[in-house]
């Protein structure tokens, strides 16, 4: 996980922007249920009347309400309204705190007036009674009546008071001639418009965040592929052998793809889940339903489920990538050696070998998939169980909760559960991505054994004119982790204008000795010099510019014949290319092709014969015009006539260069 976060360091600005967009999306997502609740409770049940405090009321109603209030509250009420001179008072304050106070102190008085109205007494009659019998006596009677109502409603007092007070406000509006249908329609359209605007904003934030997350993930993938490729290119044969080619291919492709997918998930889901989850908990607390214990139970069960599933599946996720490496290795070996497999009729054996690797991977994937497939049904069971529990425990039928509040509570609870569900979905991919990140980091953290000298020891410019004299001085070499030396105390000098031949039995170390010169491996003891300069004191670029290397197995790259012959540098001219092809006895078959030097070369040189591939490899080295030629049994695929013609032409080209040749034919060496 830490490795994955490390890859995001270069994109901190973009991550912060995505986080801001996710906060906007979460705000919209968390606000919409509140509006839904308001539409049900206020828009439908209350006909659009939002507050207990009326926008307008008659003078008689105002006077009747003051009978229920203390002197201080009466002052607040009278200061909140202004008279139009015709016996109608209009609300003049818009301060939320003042309005909340008015709602609180007018609730029970309005319920009392509503009940009196049901018995045929209007506010004007109550005011007249207070004038006749005395204000204080009426107030005492009304106060006793309000206390009785509070005891009657019990825990539902607050909810019931608000609902009945709204009924009184609606009656007051009807008396004043207010169009309640228009009021309700205006409220529904206004609230619906706000919901639509929030929805559009949420969609825009979600789409933008998704696009930016995809861009960041793609950038991380591109950067990682570049870093891994540059690192692998700098590897010596020792590092390549340590990882294996199949594993390096897997790490450069599948592993990085895993990281890329998880980065998108991290930026879209893992960042969003805690925002929506915490926000949902805060919103649930504001619904005043008294059912927060349901959330605690749900969160506890979800956490236990995720921990158990991860503990079971994590070891298998770690094993899976190794098995993918194995499948790639077996596939690559079979495809590379297909002709040999057919020649020895080993198809059935290789099919069984591949089938075993394939089945091992399949069984591991089945185990992890079966384990993780339990997560979604269990999550849905928990979600539905919570919904049933909320409906069972709600107080709508008792009057302690409004329908809209219950809807909002269920919605917020589902959002909290969905937050955990999002995290659980990512947790399926996260362990495998963590393994992939570790494997990628292993490549990036590997110390390269073959590297350029330190700046103070670099001797690239020590000689203005390089002659190409190669000298082995008591050289010994052993492979990494080997118990014995492959080469011991080798000393010789290969001078310009001379051919130095290396001959020996199979496995005696001929190619190994040749590979020490371009530093495919470094010597274990002694040193190798060119013109008296230790090759370890030359940069790899400078060293390789002096060498013309022809490997034992000809290697060509996809492109054209020209691109392969000019592989040694952009400064190789067409004339030098054609001359090199003529010396390597490749000019005739190249010119016989319809497209000549522009003829395409397939990957690995699959569309040319072994002899043609070898001659093109020799021509590539000659076109470079190096100071030292290294031929690693490079004439084995040539017939005697071509071999002889090539050696005659080559002798003129290399007369000023040192030639080191490994061969099996004594005639080639002679």
XYZ file of C-alpha atoms in Angstrom:
670
model
C 0.000 0.000 0.000
C 2.829 2.380 0.877
C 4.482 1.637 -2.469
C 1.244 2.505 -4.288
C 0.967 5.786 -2.377
C 4.604 6.516 -3.219
C 3.755 6.354 -6.917
C 1.185 9.140 -6.392
C 3.698 11.625 -4.920
C 4.291 13.274 -8.284
C 0.542 13.831 -8.708
C -0.273 15.406 -5.330
C -1.886 18.470 -6.928
C -4.203 16.341 -9.048
C -5.059 14.121 -6.061
C -6.010 17.203 -3.999
C -8.237 18.423 -6.852
C -9.903 14.989 -7.068
C -10.426 15.029 -3.290
C -12.098 18.452 -3.541
C -14.399 17.185 -6.303
C -15.258 14.106 -4.237
C -16.144 16.376 -1.303
C -18.503 18.305 -3.596
C -20.012 15.038 -4.825
C -20.424 13.745 -1.257
C -22.030 17.013 -0.130
C -24.607 16.744 -2.910
C -25.151 13.045 -2.246
C -25.695 13.662 1.476
C -27.940 16.693 0.971
C -30.420 15.072 -1.420
C -32.043 12.759 1.201
C -32.752 15.794 3.382
C -34.605 17.430 0.493
C -36.506 14.184 -0.129
C -37.534 14.180 3.531
C -38.664 17.811 3.258
C -40.752 17.080 0.163
C -42.569 14.274 2.020
C -42.933 16.018 5.390
C -43.289 19.665 4.381
C -44.331 19.580 0.742
C -46.922 16.817 0.991
C -47.945 16.417 4.647
C -47.730 20.121 5.573
C -48.918 21.553 2.210
C -45.709 23.540 1.827
C -45.887 25.245 5.241
C -42.281 25.103 6.403
C -42.406 26.622 9.900
C -44.646 26.819 12.917
C -44.103 30.581 12.840
C -46.657 31.910 10.287
C -45.709 34.420 7.615
C -48.999 36.252 8.298
C -51.637 36.169 11.036
C -54.645 38.122 12.245
C -54.385 40.596 15.090
C -56.758 38.466 17.166
C -54.484 35.429 16.677
C -51.443 37.413 17.776
C -53.235 38.641 20.868
C -54.468 35.129 21.669
C -50.915 33.729 21.400
C -49.579 36.317 23.830
C -51.865 34.885 26.494
C -49.692 31.733 26.532
C -46.362 33.571 26.678
C -44.201 35.162 29.324
C -43.584 38.884 29.156
C -40.163 38.310 27.587
C -41.508 35.926 24.928
C -44.417 38.285 24.239
C -41.940 41.091 23.552
C -40.006 38.863 21.118
C -43.226 37.908 19.319
C -44.494 41.477 18.954
C -41.082 42.706 17.694
C -41.033 39.972 15.043
C -44.241 41.162 13.326
C -45.375 44.425 11.747
C -48.999 45.505 11.214
C -50.376 46.625 7.847
C -53.046 48.716 9.610
C -55.878 46.416 8.513
C -55.633 43.916 11.325
C -53.037 41.631 9.604
C -49.545 41.130 10.977
C -46.622 40.121 8.698
C -43.410 38.389 9.809
C -40.550 40.889 9.566
C -37.542 38.902 10.787
C -35.485 36.371 8.862
C -32.808 35.571 11.433
C -32.637 31.782 11.853
C -32.028 31.884 15.599
C -35.012 34.172 16.156
C -37.219 32.025 13.921
C -36.165 28.863 15.763
C -37.028 30.514 19.075
C -40.405 31.587 17.750
C -41.100 28.030 16.496
C -40.253 26.618 19.903
C -42.372 29.038 21.969
C -45.390 29.119 19.598
C -45.779 25.349 19.160
C -47.868 24.443 22.206
C -49.919 27.679 22.177
C -50.919 26.996 18.571
C -51.894 23.409 19.454
C -54.073 24.771 22.257
C -55.688 27.269 19.894
C -56.185 24.487 17.293
C -57.976 22.295 19.840
C -60.137 25.242 20.937
C -60.975 25.878 17.295
C -62.094 22.255 16.967
C -64.477 22.971 19.894
C -65.840 26.097 18.166
C -63.822 28.810 19.975
C -61.772 31.158 17.768
C -58.837 33.354 18.930
C -60.999 36.501 19.039
C -63.371 34.866 21.556
C -60.418 33.858 23.734
C -59.101 37.413 23.743
C -62.574 38.721 24.642
C -62.790 36.221 27.512
C -59.402 37.395 28.817
C -60.649 40.977 28.797
C -63.767 40.050 30.716
C -62.424 37.630 33.336
C -58.906 38.919 33.619
C -55.801 38.120 31.629
C -53.988 36.384 34.473
C -56.797 33.952 35.167
C -57.044 32.929 31.525
C -53.246 32.525 31.309
C -53.227 30.206 34.346
C -55.946 28.082 32.782
C -54.136 27.901 29.445
C -50.798 27.026 31.069
C -52.437 24.098 32.878
C -53.935 22.982 29.589
C -50.500 23.016 27.859
C -48.910 20.972 30.669
C -51.688 18.420 30.322
C -51.019 18.155 26.576
C -47.299 17.644 27.148
C -48.022 14.782 29.532
C -50.563 13.308 27.136
C -48.194 13.110 24.134
C -45.180 11.878 26.153
C -42.137 11.050 23.926
C -44.102 12.096 20.849
C -44.756 15.573 22.265
C -42.269 17.420 20.055
C -43.310 15.723 16.803
C -47.044 15.890 17.522
C -46.797 19.512 18.638
C -45.102 20.534 15.405
C -47.609 18.682 13.202
C -50.708 20.077 15.013
C -49.222 23.587 15.092
C -48.815 23.397 11.305
C -52.523 22.473 11.049
C -53.366 25.671 12.960
C -51.101 27.724 10.639
C -52.890 26.242 7.595
C -56.245 27.204 9.096
C -54.937 30.714 9.728
C -53.769 30.997 6.106
C -57.157 29.795 4.837
C -58.883 32.415 6.974
C -56.600 35.100 5.501
C -57.361 33.866 1.964
C -53.917 32.424 1.195
C -53.927 29.935 -1.738
C -52.553 26.789 -0.052
C -52.380 24.862 -3.341
C -50.189 27.565 -4.877
C -48.073 27.622 -1.709
C -47.594 23.847 -1.851
C -46.794 23.856 -5.564
C -44.275 26.661 -5.092
C -42.534 24.733 -2.312
C -42.435 21.480 -4.301
C -41.082 23.191 -7.430
C -38.497 25.172 -5.452
C -37.267 22.131 -3.519
C -37.354 19.952 -6.638
C -35.320 22.575 -8.516
C -32.712 22.573 -5.761
C -32.536 18.769 -5.937
C -32.103 18.896 -9.702
C -29.332 21.481 -9.402
C -27.554 19.382 -6.739
C -27.914 16.276 -8.906
C -26.383 18.008 -11.921
C -23.545 19.344 -9.762
C -22.971 15.857 -8.320
C -22.901 14.298 -11.796
C -20.442 16.929 -13.049
C -18.171 16.440 -10.008
C -18.322 12.637 -10.337
C -17.521 12.668 -14.067
C -14.673 15.162 -13.650
C -13.225 13.231 -10.706
C -13.451 10.001 -12.708
C -11.685 11.539 -15.696
C -8.912 13.000 -13.530
C -8.515 9.707 -11.630
C -8.190 7.817 -14.922
C -5.631 10.337 -16.133
C -3.576 10.040 -12.942
C -3.734 6.226 -13.088
C -2.682 6.203 -16.741
C 0.204 8.563 -15.929
C 1.309 6.364 -13.020
C 1.211 3.307 -15.304
C 3.200 5.092 -18.011
C 5.806 6.314 -15.514
C 6.179 2.881 -13.921
C 6.553 1.171 -17.296
C 9.204 3.714 -18.232
C 11.061 3.291 -14.929
C 10.949 -0.509 -15.087
C 12.034 -0.526 -18.738
C 14.961 1.828 -18.122
C 15.984 -0.233 -15.110
C 15.785 -3.531 -16.980
C 17.765 -2.112 -19.905
C 20.533 -1.221 -17.431
C 20.603 -4.778 -16.019
C 23.552 -7.010 -16.660
C 23.076 -10.668 -17.506
C 23.331 -11.449 -13.774
C 20.228 -9.376 -12.922
C 18.314 -10.727 -15.934
C 19.069 -14.296 -14.801
C 17.984 -13.458 -11.242
C 14.479 -12.378 -12.252
C 14.027 -14.385 -15.484
C 12.720 -12.855 -18.693
C 9.172 -14.194 -18.159
C 8.950 -12.605 -14.700
C 10.246 -9.253 -15.964
C 7.620 -9.270 -18.728
C 4.886 -10.005 -16.163
C 6.125 -7.240 -13.879
C 6.262 -4.756 -16.766
C 2.737 -5.518 -17.983
C 0.276 -7.347 -15.724
C 1.684 -6.066 -12.422
C 1.689 -2.451 -13.603
C -1.828 -2.897 -14.985
C -2.928 -4.070 -11.519
C -1.406 -0.933 -9.984
C -3.113 1.252 -12.579
C -6.554 -0.235 -11.885
C -6.126 0.069 -8.124
C -5.009 3.711 -8.403
C -8.312 4.491 -10.145
C -10.160 2.641 -7.380
C -8.203 4.451 -4.675
C -8.925 7.874 -6.121
C -12.588 7.160 -6.880
C -13.764 4.796 -4.127
C -11.286 4.639 -1.250
C -11.144 8.443 -0.973
C -14.901 8.777 -1.433
C -15.974 6.014 0.961
C -14.808 7.639 4.241
C -16.198 11.018 3.157
C -19.662 9.609 2.444
C -19.489 7.267 5.463
C -18.551 9.925 8.016
C -20.932 12.391 6.398
C -23.732 9.811 6.616
C -23.072 9.251 10.326
C -23.197 13.009 10.961
C -26.440 13.317 9.007
C -27.974 10.358 10.843
C -27.232 12.138 14.111
C -29.169 15.191 12.863
C -32.328 13.176 12.071
C -33.043 12.855 15.837
C -34.487 9.367 15.353
C -32.781 7.781 18.371
C -31.755 4.756 16.290
C -28.006 5.330 16.103
C -27.443 1.913 17.679
C -28.509 0.339 14.387
C -25.588 2.062 12.646
C -23.166 0.816 15.299
C -24.372 -2.776 14.840
C -24.113 -2.553 11.038
C -20.595 -1.072 11.084
C -19.396 -3.727 13.559
C -20.734 -6.602 11.447
C -19.269 -5.135 8.236
C -15.812 -4.656 9.758
C -15.803 -8.230 11.094
C -16.794 -9.548 7.650
C -14.032 -7.647 5.832
C -11.349 -8.706 8.350
C -12.296 -12.391 8.100
C -12.382 -12.420 4.290
C -9.050 -10.615 4.000
C -7.380 -12.985 6.465
C -8.532 -15.958 4.377
C -7.792 -14.541 0.913
C -4.565 -12.550 1.430
C -2.112 -15.533 1.286
C -3.684 -16.741 -1.949
C -3.397 -13.298 -3.550
C 0.334 -13.328 -2.813
C 0.704 -16.748 -4.398
C -1.268 -15.811 -7.510
C 1.370 -13.549 -9.093
C 4.045 -16.248 -8.760
C 1.740 -18.686 -10.543
C 1.160 -16.139 -13.332
C 4.953 -15.919 -13.738
C 5.036 -19.704 -14.037
C 2.352 -19.755 -16.751
C 4.220 -17.059 -18.696
C 7.500 -18.941 -18.356
C 6.054 -22.240 -19.594
C 4.172 -20.505 -22.440
C 7.287 -18.652 -23.562
C 9.414 -21.800 -23.511
C 6.848 -23.786 -25.508
C 6.299 -21.081 -28.122
C 10.029 -20.434 -28.501
C 10.906 -24.119 -28.867
C 7.854 -25.196 -30.847
C 9.849 -26.654 -33.745
C 11.981 -28.760 -31.393
C 8.889 -29.953 -29.525
C 7.313 -31.092 -32.784
C 10.512 -32.709 -34.009
C 10.707 -34.845 -30.849
C 6.924 -35.455 -30.687
C 6.716 -33.938 -27.214
C 3.490 -32.035 -27.787
C 1.548 -34.172 -25.309
C 4.187 -33.759 -22.599
C 4.358 -29.984 -23.047
C 0.563 -29.773 -23.060
C 0.509 -31.563 -19.687
C 3.224 -29.238 -18.347
C 1.262 -26.171 -19.419
C -1.988 -27.683 -18.161
C -0.457 -28.210 -14.697
C 0.732 -24.594 -14.480
C -2.615 -23.401 -15.809
C -4.627 -25.518 -13.352
C -2.523 -24.383 -10.388
C -3.327 -20.785 -11.297
C -6.989 -21.621 -11.882
C -7.405 -23.357 -8.511
C -5.896 -20.373 -6.692
C -8.081 -17.924 -8.597
C -11.167 -20.038 -7.919
C -10.422 -20.048 -4.204
C -10.007 -16.266 -4.039
C -13.016 -15.635 -6.279
C -15.224 -17.972 -4.239
C -14.099 -16.323 -1.036
C -14.708 -12.826 -2.354
C -17.989 -13.805 -4.030
C -19.430 -14.263 -0.534
C -18.825 -10.600 0.196
C -21.520 -9.114 -2.028
C -24.409 -11.398 -0.913
C -23.510 -10.945 2.755
C -23.299 -7.177 2.256
C -26.734 -7.145 0.618
C -28.100 -9.305 3.437
C -26.776 -6.793 5.970
C -28.230 -3.869 4.010
C -31.675 -5.463 3.753
C -31.528 -6.562 7.392
C -30.808 -2.990 8.449
C -33.754 -1.734 6.380
C -36.070 -4.225 8.100
C -34.635 -3.298 11.503
C -35.199 0.421 10.859
C -38.804 -0.114 9.778
C -39.403 -2.377 12.810
C -37.829 0.076 15.242
C -39.185 3.329 13.802
C -41.801 5.403 15.609
C -43.922 6.607 12.699
C -46.961 4.741 13.978
C -46.378 6.139 17.472
C -45.952 9.669 16.232
C -42.338 9.941 17.398
C -40.931 10.166 13.866
C -42.166 11.624 10.626
C -42.235 9.607 7.411
C -39.680 11.878 5.741
C -37.279 11.483 8.670
C -37.534 7.715 8.372
C -36.829 7.870 4.628
C -33.801 10.101 5.250
C -32.565 7.777 8.018
C -32.810 4.715 5.768
C -31.055 6.556 2.927
C -28.196 7.734 5.152
C -27.836 4.255 6.632
C -27.606 2.747 3.145
C -24.973 5.329 2.224
C -22.908 4.306 5.254
C -23.233 0.622 4.331
C -22.380 1.404 0.702
C -19.221 3.172 1.881
C -18.091 -0.063 3.498
C -19.187 -1.969 0.414
C -16.986 0.256 -1.761
C -14.037 -0.342 0.545
C -14.687 -4.089 0.467
C -14.735 -4.078 -3.349
C -11.351 -2.351 -3.389
C -10.085 -4.732 -0.717
C -10.525 -7.546 -3.235
C -8.010 -5.892 -5.566
C -5.771 -4.226 -3.005
C -3.891 -7.328 -1.750
C -3.039 -8.416 -5.281
C -2.015 -4.871 -6.188
C 0.137 -4.745 -3.055
C 1.944 -7.886 -4.205
C 2.354 -6.364 -7.680
C 3.727 -3.124 -6.213
C 6.232 -5.107 -4.147
C 7.359 -7.046 -7.234
C 7.753 -3.837 -9.235
C 9.678 -2.230 -6.387
C 12.008 -5.234 -6.275
C 13.022 -4.442 -9.859
C 13.377 -0.709 -9.231
C 15.376 -1.227 -6.010
C 17.763 -3.774 -7.513
C 21.342 -2.534 -7.463
C 22.892 -2.811 -10.924
C 26.240 -4.586 -10.778
C 27.452 -3.170 -14.098
C 27.431 0.619 -14.117
C 29.364 3.625 -15.366
C 32.404 4.790 -13.363
C 32.119 7.650 -10.920
C 32.598 11.086 -12.538
C 36.099 11.532 -11.119
C 37.258 8.150 -12.444
C 35.790 8.360 -15.926
C 38.539 8.097 -18.566
C 36.481 8.289 -21.759
C 38.719 11.073 -23.104
C 42.020 9.630 -21.892
C 43.138 8.852 -25.465
C 42.334 11.049 -28.433
C 42.747 8.165 -30.906
C 41.759 4.686 -29.826
C 43.697 1.831 -31.419
C 41.716 -1.091 -29.993
C 44.370 -3.168 -28.205
C 42.610 -5.501 -25.750
C 44.598 -6.952 -22.870
C 43.501 -9.570 -20.317
C 45.605 -9.299 -17.169
C 45.304 -12.358 -14.905
C 41.534 -12.467 -15.320
C 39.387 -14.871 -13.316
C 35.600 -15.035 -13.294
C 32.819 -16.856 -11.508
C 29.080 -16.476 -11.927
C 27.086 -14.891 -9.076
C 26.433 -17.394 -6.253
C 28.671 -19.980 -7.963
C 31.092 -22.060 -5.902
C 33.987 -22.150 -8.377
C 35.610 -20.012 -11.072
C 34.634 -20.588 -14.692
C 37.822 -18.850 -15.922
C 41.083 -18.778 -14.021
C 44.160 -16.558 -14.510
C 43.606 -15.697 -18.178
C 46.224 -13.375 -19.674
C 46.630 -12.443 -23.350
C 46.776 -9.398 -25.632
C 44.691 -8.904 -28.783
C 46.469 -6.325 -30.930
C 45.101 -4.252 -33.822
C 45.639 -5.920 -37.190
C 45.765 -9.371 -35.594
C 43.197 -12.083 -35.065
C 43.042 -13.657 -31.636
C 41.270 -17.008 -31.675
C 39.576 -18.741 -28.756
C 38.910 -22.443 -29.197
C 37.951 -25.097 -26.723
C 35.512 -27.825 -25.855
C 31.820 -27.148 -25.348
C 31.211 -25.479 -21.984
C 34.821 -24.494 -21.476
C 33.954 -20.786 -21.147
C 34.744 -19.408 -24.611
C 31.599 -17.270 -24.893
C 31.884 -16.297 -21.237
C 35.368 -14.934 -21.855
C 34.132 -12.920 -24.840
C 31.183 -11.533 -22.817
C 33.603 -10.018 -20.303
C 34.867 -7.488 -22.875
C 31.549 -5.608 -23.413
C 30.944 -6.014 -19.647
C 27.920 -8.255 -19.886
C 29.587 -9.561 -16.728
C 32.415 -7.985 -14.749
C 35.614 -9.880 -14.011
C 35.919 -11.346 -10.522
C 39.704 -10.852 -10.357
C 42.274 -9.124 -12.555
C 41.338 -6.581 -15.181
C 40.695 -6.062 -18.893
C 42.107 -3.001 -20.648
C 41.668 -1.304 -24.006
C 44.724 0.722 -24.998
C 45.885 0.474 -21.374
C 42.620 1.833 -19.891
C 40.645 -0.449 -17.573
C 37.267 -0.989 -19.234
C 35.616 -0.355 -15.830
C 36.926 3.208 -16.054
C 35.072 3.787 -19.336
C 31.395 4.594 -19.601
C 29.355 1.751 -21.059
C 28.407 3.965 -24.000
C 32.057 4.701 -24.797
C 33.117 1.078 -24.340
C 30.404 -0.252 -26.612
C 31.169 2.381 -29.250
C 34.619 0.780 -29.631
C 33.236 -2.740 -30.074
C 31.538 -4.562 -32.923
C 29.777 -7.534 -31.356
C 28.262 -10.452 -33.265
C 26.498 -12.898 -30.899
C 26.444 -16.639 -31.250
C 22.750 -16.529 -32.073
C 21.918 -13.826 -34.591
C 19.447 -11.288 -33.227
C 17.441 -9.025 -35.530
C 14.814 -6.458 -34.613
C 11.455 -5.806 -36.235
C 11.756 -3.092 -38.874
C 13.629 -3.175 -42.171
C 16.980 -4.508 -43.319
C 18.259 -0.925 -43.404
C 17.177 -0.184 -39.832
C 18.951 -3.327 -38.655
C 22.189 -2.615 -40.529
C 22.218 0.981 -39.251
C 21.486 -0.149 -35.717
C 25.005 0.833 -34.643
C 24.352 4.574 -34.956
C 22.603 7.330 -36.882
C 25.923 8.387 -38.459
C 26.181 5.226 -40.593
C 25.818 6.239 -44.239
C 24.066 4.312 -47.012
C 27.429 3.669 -48.627
C 28.859 2.184 -45.430
C 25.746 0.054 -45.046
C 25.993 -1.344 -48.582
C 29.714 -1.954 -48.225
C 29.151 -3.841 -44.948
C 26.448 -5.961 -46.587
C 28.798 -6.786 -49.478
C 31.618 -7.807 -47.110
C 29.202 -10.009 -45.122
C 28.063 -11.643 -48.396
C 24.542 -10.375 -47.769
C 24.304 -7.899 -50.668
C 23.118 -10.465 -53.238
C 20.116 -11.796 -51.315
C 19.178 -8.281 -50.136
C 19.145 -6.833 -53.647
C 17.245 -9.870 -54.916
C 14.319 -8.839 -52.732
C 11.722 -6.566 -54.409
C 12.085 -3.883 -51.752
C 15.846 -4.265 -51.312
C 17.146 -2.661 -48.129
C 13.605 -1.550 -47.258
C 12.447 -5.175 -47.018
C 10.664 -5.773 -43.711
C 12.199 -7.887 -40.959
C 9.765 -9.724 -38.689
C 10.165 -9.862 -34.932
C 13.290 -11.867 -34.118
C 14.144 -12.142 -37.821
C 11.598 -14.899 -38.311
C 11.208 -14.211 -42.041
C 14.901 -14.803 -42.975
C 16.946 -17.997 -42.827
C 19.557 -18.774 -40.183
C 22.447 -18.064 -42.570
C 20.895 -14.782 -43.743
C 20.268 -13.721 -40.158
C 23.916 -14.435 -39.295
C 25.229 -12.507 -42.296
C 23.018 -9.505 -41.445
C 24.331 -9.605 -37.864
C 27.928 -9.598 -39.181
C 27.101 -6.730 -41.579
C 25.605 -4.749 -38.710
C 28.871 -4.995 -36.761
C 30.991 -4.124 -39.831
C 28.857 -1.050 -40.669
C 29.697 0.360 -37.263
C 33.438 0.318 -38.156
C 34.572 -0.481 -34.593
C 38.092 -0.732 -33.196
C 37.527 -4.249 -31.827
C 35.539 -7.039 -33.491
C 34.028 -9.749 -31.284
C 32.802 -12.808 -33.195
C 31.127 -15.387 -30.930
C 30.996 -18.453 -33.213
C 29.337 -16.179 -35.750
C 30.112 -18.222 -38.884
C 28.536 -21.528 -37.849
C 25.466 -21.164 -40.088
C 27.502 -20.362 -43.242
C 28.452 -22.873 -45.876
C 32.165 -23.265 -46.710
C 31.978 -21.228 -49.916
C 30.217 -18.262 -48.250
C 32.489 -18.590 -45.215
C 35.607 -18.392 -47.349
C 34.326 -15.427 -49.406
C 33.306 -13.578 -46.257
C 36.708 -14.149 -44.601
C 38.554 -12.844 -47.667
C 36.450 -9.688 -47.815
C 36.592 -9.236 -44.051
C 40.379 -9.423 -43.880
C 40.670 -6.121 -45.741
C 38.047 -4.397 -43.565
C 39.555 -5.385 -40.222
C 43.245 -4.913 -40.991
C 43.464 -1.934 -38.594
C 41.217 -3.433 -35.893
C 41.644 -6.126 -33.295
C 39.642 -9.276 -34.000
C 38.719 -11.740 -31.269
C 36.926 -14.792 -32.572
C 35.335 -17.815 -30.964
C 34.814 -20.665 -33.429
C 34.492 -24.402 -33.737
C 36.039 -24.664 -37.219
C 39.796 -24.524 -37.316
C 39.556 -23.303 -40.929
C 37.626 -20.214 -39.826
C 40.259 -19.412 -37.235
C 43.140 -20.004 -39.620
